[in-house]
PDB file of C-alpha atoms and ligand atoms in Angstrom:
ATOM      1  CA  UNK V   7     -85.651-133.763 -21.421  1.00 77.00           C
ATOM      2  CA  UNK V   8     -84.044-135.626 -23.607  1.00 85.00           C
ATOM      3  CA  UNK V   9     -82.174-134.448 -26.188  1.00 87.00           C
ATOM      4  CA  UNK V  10     -83.025-137.585 -28.086  1.00 89.00           C
ATOM      5  CA  UNK V  11     -85.673-137.506 -31.389  1.00 92.00           C
ATOM      6  CA  UNK V  12     -87.245-140.210 -33.143  1.00 96.00           C
ATOM      7  CA  UNK V  13     -87.687-140.450 -36.195  1.00 98.00           C
ATOM      8  CA  UNK V  14     -90.300-140.511 -38.182  1.00 98.00           C
ATOM      9  CA  UNK V  15     -91.036-142.315 -42.355  1.00 98.00           C
ATOM     10  CA  UNK V  16     -93.883-142.091 -44.385  1.00 98.00           C
ATOM     11  CA  UNK V  17     -94.834-145.471 -46.205  1.00 98.00           C
ATOM     12  CA  UNK V  18     -96.158-144.909 -48.809  1.00 98.00           C
ATOM     13  CA  UNK V  19     -97.035-149.136 -49.709  1.00 98.00           C
ATOM     14  CA  UNK V  20     -99.789-150.829 -50.459  1.00 96.00           C
ATOM     15  CA  UNK V  21    -101.920-153.217 -47.434  1.00 97.00           C
ATOM     16  CA  UNK V  22    -101.457-156.708 -48.379  1.00 97.00           C
ATOM     17  CA  UNK V  23    -103.244-158.904 -45.233  1.00 98.00           C
ATOM     18  CA  UNK V  24    -101.031-161.864 -46.417  1.00 98.00           C
ATOM     19  CA  UNK V  25     -98.514-163.087 -47.831  1.00 98.00           C
ATOM     20  CA  UNK V  26     -95.250-161.314 -45.749  1.00 98.00           C
ATOM     21  CA  UNK V  27     -95.640-158.111 -48.414  1.00 97.00           C
ATOM     22  CA  UNK V  28     -95.012-154.786 -47.405  1.00 97.00           C
ATOM     23  CA  UNK V  29     -96.929-152.858 -45.865  1.00 98.00           C
ATOM     24  CA  UNK V  30     -97.235-155.404 -43.164  1.00 98.00           C
ATOM     25  CA  UNK V  31     -93.356-155.851 -44.001  1.00 98.00           C
ATOM     26  CA  UNK V  32     -92.289-151.863 -43.624  1.00 98.00           C
ATOM     27  CA  UNK V  33     -94.377-151.221 -40.455  1.00 98.00           C
ATOM     28  CA  UNK V  34     -92.920-153.931 -38.174  1.00 98.00           C
ATOM     29  CA  UNK V  35     -88.968-153.986 -39.569  1.00 98.00           C
ATOM     30  CA  UNK V  36     -89.733-150.066 -39.541  1.00 98.00           C
ATOM     31  CA  UNK V  37     -90.816-150.126 -35.340  1.00 98.00           C
ATOM     32  CA  UNK V  38     -88.485-152.839 -34.283  1.00 98.00           C
ATOM     33  CA  UNK V  39     -85.407-150.097 -35.356  1.00 98.00           C
ATOM     34  CA  UNK V  40     -86.880-147.287 -33.050  1.00 98.00           C
ATOM     35  CA  UNK V  41     -88.338-145.519 -35.959  1.00 98.00           C
ATOM     36  CA  UNK V  42     -91.865-144.771 -36.352  1.00 98.00           C
ATOM     37  CA  UNK V  43     -94.151-146.083 -39.919  1.00 98.00           C
ATOM     38  CA  UNK V  44     -96.916-143.730 -40.716  1.00 98.00           C
ATOM     39  CA  UNK V  45     -98.773-145.678 -43.860  1.00 98.00           C
ATOM     40  CA  UNK V  46     -99.981-144.336 -46.839  1.00 98.00           C
ATOM     41  CA  UNK V  47    -102.059-146.695 -48.118  1.00 98.00           C
ATOM     42  CA  UNK V  48    -101.881-147.581 -52.242  1.00 97.00           C
ATOM     43  CA  UNK V  49    -104.441-151.120 -52.349  1.00 96.00           C
ATOM     44  CA  UNK V  50    -105.192-153.686 -49.522  1.00 96.00           C
ATOM     45  CA  UNK V  51    -104.870-156.690 -50.644  1.00 96.00           C
ATOM     46  CA  UNK V  52    -106.941-159.838 -49.050  1.00 97.00           C
ATOM     47  CA  UNK V  53    -103.381-161.129 -49.903  1.00 97.00           C
ATOM     48  CA  UNK V  54    -100.602-160.640 -52.322  1.00 96.00           C
ATOM     49  CA  UNK V  55    -100.530-161.494 -56.293  1.00 92.00           C
ATOM     50  CA  UNK V  56     -98.732-164.536 -56.236  1.00 93.00           C
ATOM     51  CA  UNK V  57    -101.954-165.999 -54.426  1.00 96.00           C
ATOM     52  CA  UNK V  58    -104.778-168.624 -56.793  1.00 97.00           C
ATOM     53  CA  UNK V  59    -106.622-165.405 -55.889  1.00 97.00           C
ATOM     54  CA  UNK V  60    -106.993-162.333 -54.121  1.00 96.00           C
ATOM     55  CA  UNK V  61    -109.288-159.457 -53.008  1.00 96.00           C
ATOM     56  CA  UNK V  62    -108.346-155.906 -54.472  1.00 94.00           C
ATOM     57  CA  UNK V  63    -109.158-153.000 -54.114  1.00 95.00           C
ATOM     58  CA  UNK V  64    -107.298-149.928 -55.382  1.00 94.00           C
ATOM     59  CA  UNK V  65    -107.183-146.462 -53.535  1.00 96.00           C
ATOM     60  CA  UNK V  66    -105.927-143.546 -56.030  1.00 97.00           C
ATOM     61  CA  UNK V  67    -107.871-142.380 -55.596  1.00 97.00           C
ATOM     62  CA  UNK V  68    -108.846-141.312 -51.951  1.00 97.00           C
ATOM     63  CA  UNK V  69    -104.598-141.052 -51.286  1.00 98.00           C
ATOM     64  CA  UNK V  70    -104.910-137.279 -52.402  1.00 98.00           C
ATOM     65  CA  UNK V  71    -107.438-136.437 -49.886  1.00 98.00           C
ATOM     66  CA  UNK V  72    -105.643-138.341 -47.547  1.00 98.00           C
ATOM     67  CA  UNK V  73    -102.648-136.855 -47.357  1.00 98.00           C
ATOM     68  CA  UNK V  74    -103.794-133.701 -47.525  1.00 98.00           C
ATOM     69  CA  UNK V  75    -105.003-134.190 -43.845  1.00 98.00           C
ATOM     70  CA  UNK V  76    -101.746-135.066 -43.412  1.00 98.00           C
ATOM     71  CA  UNK V  77    -100.682-131.197 -44.455  1.00 97.00           C
ATOM     72  CA  UNK V  78    -103.571-129.022 -42.314  1.00 98.00           C
ATOM     73  CA  UNK V  79    -101.850-131.866 -39.479  1.00 98.00           C
ATOM     74  CA  UNK V  80     -99.479-129.946 -40.419  1.00 96.00           C
ATOM     75  CA  UNK V  81     -97.208-133.219 -40.424  1.00 97.00           C
ATOM     76  CA  UNK V  82     -93.208-133.870 -41.584  1.00 96.00           C
ATOM     77  CA  UNK V  83     -91.315-136.883 -41.464  1.00 98.00           C
ATOM     78  CA  UNK V  84     -87.972-137.510 -41.250  1.00 98.00           C
ATOM     79  CA  UNK V  85     -88.750-140.291 -44.557  1.00 98.00           C
ATOM     80  CA  UNK V  86     -90.023-140.567 -47.145  1.00 98.00           C
ATOM     81  CA  UNK V  87     -90.538-143.973 -48.453  1.00 98.00           C
ATOM     82  CA  UNK V  88     -91.770-145.295 -52.230  1.00 98.00           C
ATOM     83  CA  UNK V  89     -92.814-149.298 -52.499  1.00 96.00           C
ATOM     84  CA  UNK V  90     -95.204-150.724 -55.268  1.00 92.00           C
ATOM     85  CA  UNK V  91     -97.355-148.485 -57.049  1.00 94.00           C
ATOM     86  CA  UNK V  92    -100.009-149.389 -58.976  1.00 87.00           C
ATOM     87  CA  UNK V  93    -100.743-146.696 -61.947  1.00 92.00           C
ATOM     88  CA  UNK V  94     -99.274-143.239 -62.959  1.00 95.00           C
ATOM     89  CA  UNK V  95    -101.531-141.620 -61.206  1.00 96.00           C
ATOM     90  CA  UNK V  96    -100.448-143.152 -58.362  1.00 97.00           C
ATOM     91  CA  UNK V  97     -96.601-142.244 -59.437  1.00 97.00           C
ATOM     92  CA  UNK V  98     -98.044-138.119 -59.225  1.00 97.00           C
ATOM     93  CA  UNK V  99     -99.177-138.085 -56.032  1.00 98.00           C
ATOM     94  CA  UNK V 100     -96.481-139.959 -54.990  1.00 98.00           C
ATOM     95  CA  UNK V 101     -94.513-136.657 -56.841  1.00 98.00           C
ATOM     96  CA  UNK V 102     -96.717-134.550 -55.391  1.00 98.00           C
ATOM     97  CA  UNK V 103     -96.673-135.964 -51.590  1.00 98.00           C
ATOM     98  CA  UNK V 104     -93.013-135.042 -52.029  1.00 98.00           C
ATOM     99  CA  UNK V 105     -93.213-131.697 -53.061  1.00 97.00           C
ATOM    100  CA  UNK V 106     -95.373-131.415 -50.080  1.00 97.00           C
ATOM    101  CA  UNK V 107     -92.816-133.157 -47.452  1.00 97.00           C
ATOM    102  CA  UNK V 108     -90.457-133.450 -48.571  1.00 90.00           C
ATOM    103  CA  UNK V 109     -88.038-130.087 -46.486  1.00 87.00           C
ATOM    104  CA  UNK V 110     -84.082-129.522 -46.326  1.00 88.00           C
ATOM    105  CA  UNK V 111     -84.443-132.807 -43.817  1.00 92.00           C
ATOM    106  CA  UNK V 112     -86.128-135.993 -45.236  1.00 97.00           C
ATOM    107  CA  UNK V 113     -85.364-138.051 -47.460  1.00 98.00           C
ATOM    108  CA  UNK V 114     -86.913-139.878 -50.094  1.00 98.00           C
ATOM    109  CA  UNK V 115     -86.165-143.297 -51.069  1.00 98.00           C
ATOM    110  CA  UNK V 116     -87.470-144.426 -53.879  1.00 98.00           C
ATOM    111  CA  UNK V 117     -87.803-148.496 -54.427  1.00 98.00           C
ATOM    112  CA  UNK V 118     -88.304-147.877 -57.994  1.00 97.00           C
ATOM    113  CA  UNK V 119     -90.883-151.677 -58.735  1.00 95.00           C
ATOM    114  CA  UNK V 120     -91.474-151.391 -61.827  1.00 95.00           C
ATOM    115  CA  UNK V 121     -89.970-155.895 -62.427  1.00 94.00           C
ATOM    116  CA  UNK V 122     -87.875-158.655 -61.492  1.00 95.00           C
ATOM    117  CA  UNK V 123     -85.597-161.644 -63.967  1.00 95.00           C
ATOM    118  CA  UNK V 124     -84.881-158.741 -67.008  1.00 96.00           C
ATOM    119  CA  UNK V 125     -89.055-158.645 -67.978  1.00 95.00           C
ATOM    120  CA  UNK V 126     -91.099-155.785 -66.355  1.00 93.00           C
ATOM    121  CA  UNK V 127     -94.008-157.402 -63.782  1.00 89.00           C
ATOM    122  CA  UNK V 128     -97.173-157.229 -66.421  1.00 85.00           C
ATOM    123  CA  UNK V 129     -98.695-154.029 -64.912  1.00 82.00           C
ATOM    124  CA  UNK V 130     -96.150-151.641 -65.913  1.00 86.00           C
ATOM    125  CA  UNK V 131     -96.845-150.430 -69.389  1.00 89.00           C
ATOM    126  CA  UNK V 132     -93.692-148.058 -70.483  1.00 89.00           C
ATOM    127  CA  UNK V 133     -95.347-145.432 -70.472  1.00 92.00           C
ATOM    128  CA  UNK V 134     -95.366-145.775 -66.159  1.00 92.00           C
ATOM    129  CA  UNK V 135     -91.378-146.792 -66.335  1.00 91.00           C
ATOM    130  CA  UNK V 136     -90.625-143.044 -67.884  1.00 93.00           C
ATOM    131  CA  UNK V 137     -93.377-141.978 -65.190  1.00 95.00           C
ATOM    132  CA  UNK V 138     -90.653-143.595 -62.783  1.00 96.00           C
ATOM    133  CA  UNK V 139     -87.748-142.642 -64.327  1.00 97.00           C
ATOM    134  CA  UNK V 140     -89.108-138.527 -63.300  1.00 97.00           C
ATOM    135  CA  UNK V 141     -90.461-140.533 -59.696  1.00 98.00           C
ATOM    136  CA  UNK V 142     -86.482-141.836 -59.231  1.00 98.00           C
ATOM    137  CA  UNK V 143     -84.930-137.827 -60.123  1.00 98.00           C
ATOM    138  CA  UNK V 144     -86.565-136.186 -57.448  1.00 98.00           C
ATOM    139  CA  UNK V 145     -85.290-139.694 -54.621  1.00 98.00           C
ATOM    140  CA  UNK V 146     -82.374-139.164 -52.492  1.00 98.00           C
ATOM    141  CA  UNK V 147     -82.112-142.711 -52.246  1.00 98.00           C
ATOM    142  CA  UNK V 148     -82.907-145.474 -54.987  1.00 98.00           C
ATOM    143  CA  UNK V 149     -82.769-148.891 -54.882  1.00 98.00           C
ATOM    144  CA  UNK V 150     -83.705-150.385 -57.998  1.00 98.00           C
ATOM    145  CA  UNK V 151     -82.375-154.389 -58.933  1.00 97.00           C
ATOM    146  CA  UNK V 152     -80.843-155.349 -61.566  1.00 98.00           C
ATOM    147  CA  UNK V 153     -83.477-155.113 -63.064  1.00 97.00           C
ATOM    148  CA  UNK V 154     -84.659-152.059 -63.057  1.00 97.00           C
ATOM    149  CA  UNK V 155     -81.885-150.409 -62.724  1.00 98.00           C
ATOM    150  CA  UNK V 156     -81.297-151.517 -66.174  1.00 97.00           C
ATOM    151  CA  UNK V 157     -84.849-149.540 -67.411  1.00 96.00           C
ATOM    152  CA  UNK V 158     -83.723-146.840 -65.647  1.00 97.00           C
ATOM    153  CA  UNK V 159     -81.719-146.979 -67.820  1.00 97.00           C
ATOM    154  CA  UNK V 160     -81.715-148.391 -70.972  1.00 96.00           C
ATOM    155  CA  UNK V 161     -80.039-151.189 -70.696  1.00 97.00           C
ATOM    156  CA  UNK V 162     -80.416-154.474 -72.143  1.00 97.00           C
ATOM    157  CA  UNK V 163     -80.420-157.134 -68.578  1.00 97.00           C
ATOM    158  CA  UNK V 164     -78.440-159.685 -69.114  1.00 95.00           C
ATOM    159  CA  UNK V 165     -78.668-161.984 -65.750  1.00 93.00           C
ATOM    160  CA  UNK V 166     -74.869-162.511 -65.371  1.00 91.00           C
ATOM    161  CA  UNK V 167     -71.390-161.721 -66.746  1.00 93.00           C
ATOM    162  CA  UNK V 168     -71.588-157.852 -65.245  1.00 97.00           C
ATOM    163  CA  UNK V 169     -68.364-155.839 -64.187  1.00 97.00           C
ATOM    164  CA  UNK V 170     -67.530-153.813 -61.330  1.00 97.00           C
ATOM    165  CA  UNK V 171     -66.539-151.146 -64.196  1.00 98.00           C
ATOM    166  CA  UNK V 172     -70.044-151.680 -65.438  1.00 98.00           C
ATOM    167  CA  UNK V 173     -71.755-152.161 -62.912  1.00 98.00           C
ATOM    168  CA  UNK V 174     -70.166-148.265 -61.887  1.00 98.00           C
ATOM    169  CA  UNK V 175     -71.200-146.623 -64.553  1.00 98.00           C
ATOM    170  CA  UNK V 176     -74.947-147.864 -64.644  1.00 98.00           C
ATOM    171  CA  UNK V 177     -74.849-146.394 -60.651  1.00 98.00           C
ATOM    172  CA  UNK V 178     -73.743-143.809 -61.462  1.00 98.00           C
ATOM    173  CA  UNK V 179     -76.040-142.783 -64.971  1.00 98.00           C
ATOM    174  CA  UNK V 180     -78.196-143.215 -62.498  1.00 98.00           C
ATOM    175  CA  UNK V 181     -77.344-140.672 -59.968  1.00 98.00           C
ATOM    176  CA  UNK V 182     -76.813-138.373 -62.907  1.00 98.00           C
ATOM    177  CA  UNK V 183     -80.796-138.373 -62.981  1.00 98.00           C
ATOM    178  CA  UNK V 184     -80.693-136.907 -59.917  1.00 98.00           C
ATOM    179  CA  UNK V 185     -80.632-139.336 -56.410  1.00 98.00           C
ATOM    180  CA  UNK V 186     -77.032-138.749 -54.558  1.00 98.00           C
ATOM    181  CA  UNK V 187     -77.092-142.713 -53.726  1.00 98.00           C
ATOM    182  CA  UNK V 188     -78.274-145.448 -55.504  1.00 98.00           C
ATOM    183  CA  UNK V 189     -77.905-148.967 -54.740  1.00 98.00           C
ATOM    184  CA  UNK V 190     -78.610-151.722 -56.641  1.00 98.00           C
ATOM    185  CA  UNK V 191     -79.728-154.746 -55.498  1.00 98.00           C
ATOM    186  CA  UNK V 192     -79.618-158.541 -56.156  1.00 97.00           C
ATOM    187  CA  UNK V 193     -76.498-159.153 -58.887  1.00 97.00           C
ATOM    188  CA  UNK V 194     -75.752-162.159 -59.225  1.00 95.00           C
ATOM    189  CA  UNK V 195     -71.811-163.205 -59.019  1.00 94.00           C
ATOM    190  CA  UNK V 196     -70.803-167.488 -58.238  1.00 92.00           C
ATOM    191  CA  UNK V 197     -73.076-168.176 -55.601  1.00 93.00           C
ATOM    192  CA  UNK V 198     -73.803-164.779 -53.763  1.00 97.00           C
ATOM    193  CA  UNK V 199     -75.821-161.945 -54.202  1.00 97.00           C
ATOM    194  CA  UNK V 200     -74.050-158.374 -54.480  1.00 98.00           C
ATOM    195  CA  UNK V 201     -75.403-155.595 -53.631  1.00 98.00           C
ATOM    196  CA  UNK V 202     -73.673-152.120 -55.731  1.00 98.00           C
ATOM    197  CA  UNK V 203     -73.471-149.149 -52.984  1.00 98.00           C
ATOM    198  CA  UNK V 204     -73.013-145.657 -54.984  1.00 98.00           C
ATOM    199  CA  UNK V 205     -73.144-143.951 -51.733  1.00 98.00           C
ATOM    200  CA  UNK V 206     -72.564-139.779 -53.475  1.00 96.00           C
ATOM    201  CA  UNK V 207     -69.248-139.058 -54.566  1.00 94.00           C
ATOM    202  CA  UNK V 208     -67.451-141.886 -52.691  1.00 97.00           C
ATOM    203  CA  UNK V 209     -65.565-144.567 -53.964  1.00 97.00           C
ATOM    204  CA  UNK V 210     -68.069-147.451 -55.332  1.00 98.00           C
ATOM    205  CA  UNK V 211     -68.651-151.018 -52.591  1.00 98.00           C
ATOM    206  CA  UNK V 212     -69.945-153.966 -53.819  1.00 98.00           C
ATOM    207  CA  UNK V 213     -71.242-155.770 -50.061  1.00 98.00           C
ATOM    208  CA  UNK V 214     -72.000-159.419 -50.998  1.00 97.00           C
ATOM    209  CA  UNK V 215     -74.008-162.174 -49.251  1.00 97.00           C
ATOM    210  CA  UNK V 216     -74.018-166.169 -49.882  1.00 98.00           C
ATOM    211  CA  UNK V 217     -77.130-166.633 -51.819  1.00 97.00           C
ATOM    212  CA  UNK V 218     -78.911-168.941 -49.604  1.00 98.00           C
ATOM    213  CA  UNK V 219     -82.745-170.710 -49.647  1.00 97.00           C
ATOM    214  CA  UNK V 220     -85.321-169.411 -52.390  1.00 93.00           C
ATOM    215  CA  UNK V 221     -87.305-166.966 -53.984  1.00 94.00           C
ATOM    216  CA  UNK V 222     -89.575-165.846 -50.987  1.00 97.00           C
ATOM    217  CA  UNK V 223     -91.650-162.487 -52.569  1.00 96.00           C
ATOM    218  CA  UNK V 224     -91.033-159.508 -49.981  1.00 97.00           C
ATOM    219  CA  UNK V 225     -87.350-159.926 -49.191  1.00 97.00           C
ATOM    220  CA  UNK V 226     -87.287-156.667 -51.083  1.00 97.00           C
ATOM    221  CA  UNK V 227     -89.765-154.766 -48.602  1.00 97.00           C
ATOM    222  CA  UNK V 228     -88.126-156.275 -46.139  1.00 98.00           C
ATOM    223  CA  UNK V 229     -84.558-154.999 -47.277  1.00 98.00           C
ATOM    224  CA  UNK V 230     -85.539-151.331 -48.423  1.00 98.00           C
ATOM    225  CA  UNK V 231     -87.234-150.759 -45.229  1.00 98.00           C
ATOM    226  CA  UNK V 232     -84.271-151.618 -43.102  1.00 98.00           C
ATOM    227  CA  UNK V 233     -81.782-149.262 -45.355  1.00 98.00           C
ATOM    228  CA  UNK V 234     -84.843-146.384 -45.092  1.00 98.00           C
ATOM    229  CA  UNK V 235     -84.400-145.998 -41.534  1.00 98.00           C
ATOM    230  CA  UNK V 236     -80.882-147.443 -40.526  1.00 98.00           C
ATOM    231  CA  UNK V 237     -81.289-143.872 -43.195  1.00 98.00           C
ATOM    232  CA  UNK V 238     -83.196-142.016 -41.424  1.00 98.00           C
ATOM    233  CA  UNK V 239     -81.030-142.631 -38.143  1.00 97.00           C
ATOM    234  CA  UNK V 240     -78.438-141.131 -39.250  1.00 97.00           C
ATOM    235  CA  UNK V 241     -76.116-144.251 -41.327  1.00 98.00           C
ATOM    236  CA  UNK V 242     -74.129-144.354 -44.080  1.00 97.00           C
ATOM    237  CA  UNK V 243     -74.977-146.396 -47.000  1.00 98.00           C
ATOM    238  CA  UNK V 244     -73.459-148.752 -46.527  1.00 98.00           C
ATOM    239  CA  UNK V 245     -73.790-150.053 -43.202  1.00 98.00           C
ATOM    240  CA  UNK V 246     -77.396-150.039 -43.409  1.00 98.00           C
ATOM    241  CA  UNK V 247     -78.015-152.061 -47.069  1.00 98.00           C
ATOM    242  CA  UNK V 248     -75.183-154.633 -44.984  1.00 98.00           C
ATOM    243  CA  UNK V 249     -77.693-155.066 -42.172  1.00 98.00           C
ATOM    244  CA  UNK V 250     -80.087-155.235 -44.905  1.00 98.00           C
ATOM    245  CA  UNK V 251     -78.895-158.403 -46.553  1.00 98.00           C
ATOM    246  CA  UNK V 252     -77.918-160.267 -43.924  1.00 98.00           C
ATOM    247  CA  UNK V 253     -80.907-160.091 -41.967  1.00 98.00           C
ATOM    248  CA  UNK V 254     -82.780-160.630 -45.257  1.00 98.00           C
ATOM    249  CA  UNK V 255     -80.642-163.803 -45.107  1.00 98.00           C
ATOM    250  CA  UNK V 256     -81.221-164.530 -42.036  1.00 98.00           C
ATOM    251  CA  UNK V 257     -84.708-164.657 -42.638  1.00 98.00           C
ATOM    252  CA  UNK V 258     -85.188-166.772 -45.399  1.00 98.00           C
ATOM    253  CA  UNK V 259     -82.616-169.244 -44.009  1.00 98.00           C
ATOM    254  CA  UNK V 260     -85.021-168.833 -40.700  1.00 98.00           C
ATOM    255  CA  UNK V 261     -87.739-169.253 -42.778  1.00 98.00           C
ATOM    256  CA  UNK V 262     -86.384-172.635 -44.598  1.00 98.00           C
ATOM    257  CA  UNK V 263     -85.909-174.094 -41.453  1.00 98.00           C
ATOM    258  CA  UNK V 264     -89.742-174.047 -39.950  1.00 98.00           C
ATOM    259  CA  UNK V 265     -91.069-175.036 -43.074  1.00 97.00           C
ATOM    260  CA  UNK V 266     -92.573-171.588 -44.187  1.00 98.00           C
ATOM    261  CA  UNK V 267     -94.271-171.950 -47.842  1.00 98.00           C
ATOM    262  CA  UNK V 268     -92.810-169.403 -49.708  1.00 98.00           C
ATOM    263  CA  UNK V 269     -95.929-168.031 -50.404  1.00 98.00           C
ATOM    264  CA  UNK V 270     -95.732-166.920 -46.999  1.00 98.00           C
ATOM    265  CA  UNK V 271     -92.722-164.751 -47.434  1.00 98.00           C
ATOM    266  CA  UNK V 272     -90.253-164.899 -44.904  1.00 98.00           C
ATOM    267  CA  UNK V 273     -90.850-165.836 -40.911  1.00 98.00           C
ATOM    268  CA  UNK V 274     -89.052-162.104 -39.714  1.00 98.00           C
ATOM    269  CA  UNK V 275     -90.706-161.952 -36.548  1.00 98.00           C
ATOM    270  CA  UNK V 276     -88.614-163.880 -35.306  1.00 98.00           C
ATOM    271  CA  UNK V 277     -85.307-162.547 -35.541  1.00 98.00           C
ATOM    272  CA  UNK V 278     -86.634-159.098 -35.186  1.00 98.00           C
ATOM    273  CA  UNK V 279     -84.650-158.530 -31.609  1.00 98.00           C
ATOM    274  CA  UNK V 280     -81.439-158.537 -34.648  1.00 98.00           C
ATOM    275  CA  UNK V 281     -82.768-155.574 -35.483  1.00 98.00           C
ATOM    276  CA  UNK V 282     -83.062-153.739 -32.132  1.00 98.00           C
ATOM    277  CA  UNK V 283     -79.826-155.011 -31.251  1.00 97.00           C
ATOM    278  CA  UNK V 284     -77.998-153.656 -34.422  1.00 97.00           C
ATOM    279  CA  UNK V 285     -79.248-150.423 -33.525  1.00 97.00           C
ATOM    280  CA  UNK V 286     -77.810-150.270 -29.552  1.00 92.00           C
ATOM    281  CA  UNK V 287     -75.364-151.611 -31.139  1.00 89.00           C
ATOM    282  CA  UNK V 288     -75.207-148.616 -34.298  1.00 77.00           C
TER     283      UNK V 288
HETATM  284  N1  ADP N 312     -82.188-166.027 -52.210  1.00 97.22           N
HETATM  285  C1  ADP N 312     -81.301-164.613 -50.990  1.00 97.22           C
HETATM  286  N2  ADP N 312     -79.816-165.263 -49.729  1.00 97.22           N
HETATM  287  C2  ADP N 312     -79.253-163.483 -50.029  1.00 97.22           C
HETATM  288  N3  ADP N 312     -79.983-162.674 -49.804  1.00 97.22           N
HETATM  289  C3  ADP N 312     -80.863-162.381 -50.626  1.00 97.22           C
HETATM  290  C4  ADP N 312     -81.617-163.387 -51.120  1.00 97.22           C
HETATM  291  N4  ADP N 312     -82.475-162.971 -51.514  1.00 97.22           N
HETATM  292  C5  ADP N 312     -82.102-161.180 -51.377  1.00 97.22           C
HETATM  293  N5  ADP N 312     -81.568-160.980 -50.615  1.00 97.22           N
HETATM  294  C6  ADP N 312     -80.949-159.375 -50.221  1.00 97.22           C
HETATM  295  O1  ADP N 312     -82.006-158.691 -50.618  1.00 97.22           O
HETATM  296  C7  ADP N 312     -81.630-157.664 -51.768  1.00 97.22           C
HETATM  297  C8  ADP N 312     -82.936-157.129 -52.308  1.00 97.22           C
HETATM  298  O2  ADP N 312     -83.212-158.733 -53.143  1.00 97.22           O
HETATM  299  P1  ADP N 312     -83.538-158.948 -54.475  1.00 97.22           P
HETATM  300  O3  ADP N 312     -84.148-159.410 -54.562  1.00 97.22           O
HETATM  301  O4  ADP N 312     -82.942-157.908 -54.832  1.00 97.22           O
HETATM  302  O5  ADP N 312     -85.531-157.145 -53.927  1.00 97.22           O
HETATM  303  P2  ADP N 312     -86.271-156.862 -55.633  1.00 97.22           P
HETATM  304  O6  ADP N 312     -87.347-157.779 -54.451  1.00 97.22           O
HETATM  305  O7  ADP N 312     -86.819-155.877 -55.275  1.00 97.22           O
HETATM  306  O8  ADP N 312     -85.926-157.487 -56.471  1.00 97.22           O
HETATM  307  C9  ADP N 312     -80.483-157.914 -51.948  1.00 97.22           C
HETATM  308  O9  ADP N 312     -79.508-157.958 -52.705  1.00 97.22           O
HETATM  309  C10 ADP N 312     -79.869-159.732 -50.819  1.00 97.22           C
HETATM  310  O10 ADP N 312     -78.754-158.485 -50.189  1.00 97.22           O
HETATM  311  C1  PLP N 313     -99.568-156.460 -53.771  1.00 97.22           C
HETATM  312  C2  PLP N 313     -98.213-157.101 -54.163  1.00 97.22           C
HETATM  313  N1  PLP N 313     -97.051-155.913 -52.823  1.00 97.22           N
HETATM  314  C3  PLP N 313     -95.866-156.948 -53.007  1.00 97.22           C
HETATM  315  C4  PLP N 313     -95.431-157.617 -52.753  1.00 97.22           C
HETATM  316  C5  PLP N 313     -93.530-158.338 -52.623  1.00 97.22           C
HETATM  317  O1  PLP N 313     -93.081-157.645 -54.000  1.00 97.22           O
HETATM  318  P1  PLP N 313     -91.158-158.833 -54.050  1.00 97.22           P
HETATM  319  O2  PLP N 313     -91.449-160.259 -53.504  1.00 97.22           O
HETATM  320  O3  PLP N 313     -90.204-157.388 -55.010  1.00 97.22           O
HETATM  321  O4  PLP N 313     -90.773-157.513 -52.668  1.00 97.22           O
HETATM  322  C6  PLP N 313     -96.532-158.763 -53.086  1.00 97.22           C
HETATM  323  C7  PLP N 313     -95.580-159.515 -54.554  1.00 97.22           C
HETATM  324  O5  PLP N 313     -96.619-160.723 -54.577  1.00 97.22           O
HETATM  325  C8  PLP N 313     -97.446-158.188 -54.256  1.00 97.22           C
HETATM  326  O6  PLP N 313     -98.096-158.966 -55.356  1.00 97.22           O
END
C-alpha cells in the first residue's frame, strides 16, 4: 500500500451557479491540486451579485445540522478554509466548526472577505467586522486584501504609496491577533501587484506580479484556493503565493484572449493543467 495520504479541505463558501466565484472556483482548483475539496455552502445563488439580477437562498439555519452530521461521521480535515460569510451568525458557526474540527494538524485558512478598494461591502456591518477579527484570531493563515488588512488593523486606507516597513508592521499587527502567517494581497506598486508574505518568524517577502487586464470577480477565490491547497500539501507559504499569483495572472490573460465578459470571471478551466504540473513538480 502507498504511504501517500491524500489531503482534504473543508471549504466554507457560497455556491454561485454562474459567474465563476467561491465554490465553483474552489472545488475544481483544489481538486486539480490533488486535494479533496468538501464544500460547506453558506448560501446558494443562481449567479454572483455582480449581475443585474440573482436568486439568493441563505443557508445559515441549515449549516449547523450539516456540520453536525460531519461530526457524527467523525470526519477530519487537513484544512478548513472560510471564504465569503454573509452574517454574524455565519461567522459564529464557522468559529464553532473550527473549535470542533480544528486539530493540531489542521491548517485553518481565513479569507476575511469584508471589502475592496478602501470600502466595506454593503452587507458588512461594523459589528460583523468586529466578529471577523475574532474569526481571524483562530486562523493559521489569513489572506486579507489591502482594504481588509486596513480594516483589521484600524488603519486608514490608501490606494498606493505604502512602504515596505509599513506593510511589514501591518502584517505583524495581524499576526499579533493570532495567525501564524499572513498574506496581504493586491498592493499596488506601479504596474505591479505585490503580495506581502509574512510566514511565521521568517523575514517578510514581497513577491510581485505584473498587473494585467481588467478587474474580474472571483480572482480572490482563485488566489486563496491555490494558497490553501498548497498549504495543506505542505508547501512554504511563499511558494503557494507565487503559484497563486502567477496562476491568477495567466487566467486573466487567457480570459482577455478569449474575450470572456468580465462579469463571467476568469476562465481558469483552460489552465488547470498548470496547477496539475506544479503539483507534480512540487
Ligand atoms: N489584474 C491582475 N493582474 C495580475 N494579478 C492579479 C490581478 N488581480 C489579482 N491578481 C492576483 O491575485 C491576488 C488576489 O487578488 P485581490 O484582488 O487582492 O483579491 P481579492 O478579490 O481578495 O480582493 C493579487 O494579490 C494578485 O497576486
Ligand atoms: C456571492 C459572491 N461570492 C463571491 C464573489 C466573488 O468575490 P471576489 O471578486 O472578491 O473574489 C462575488 C462577487 O460578486 C459574489 O457575488
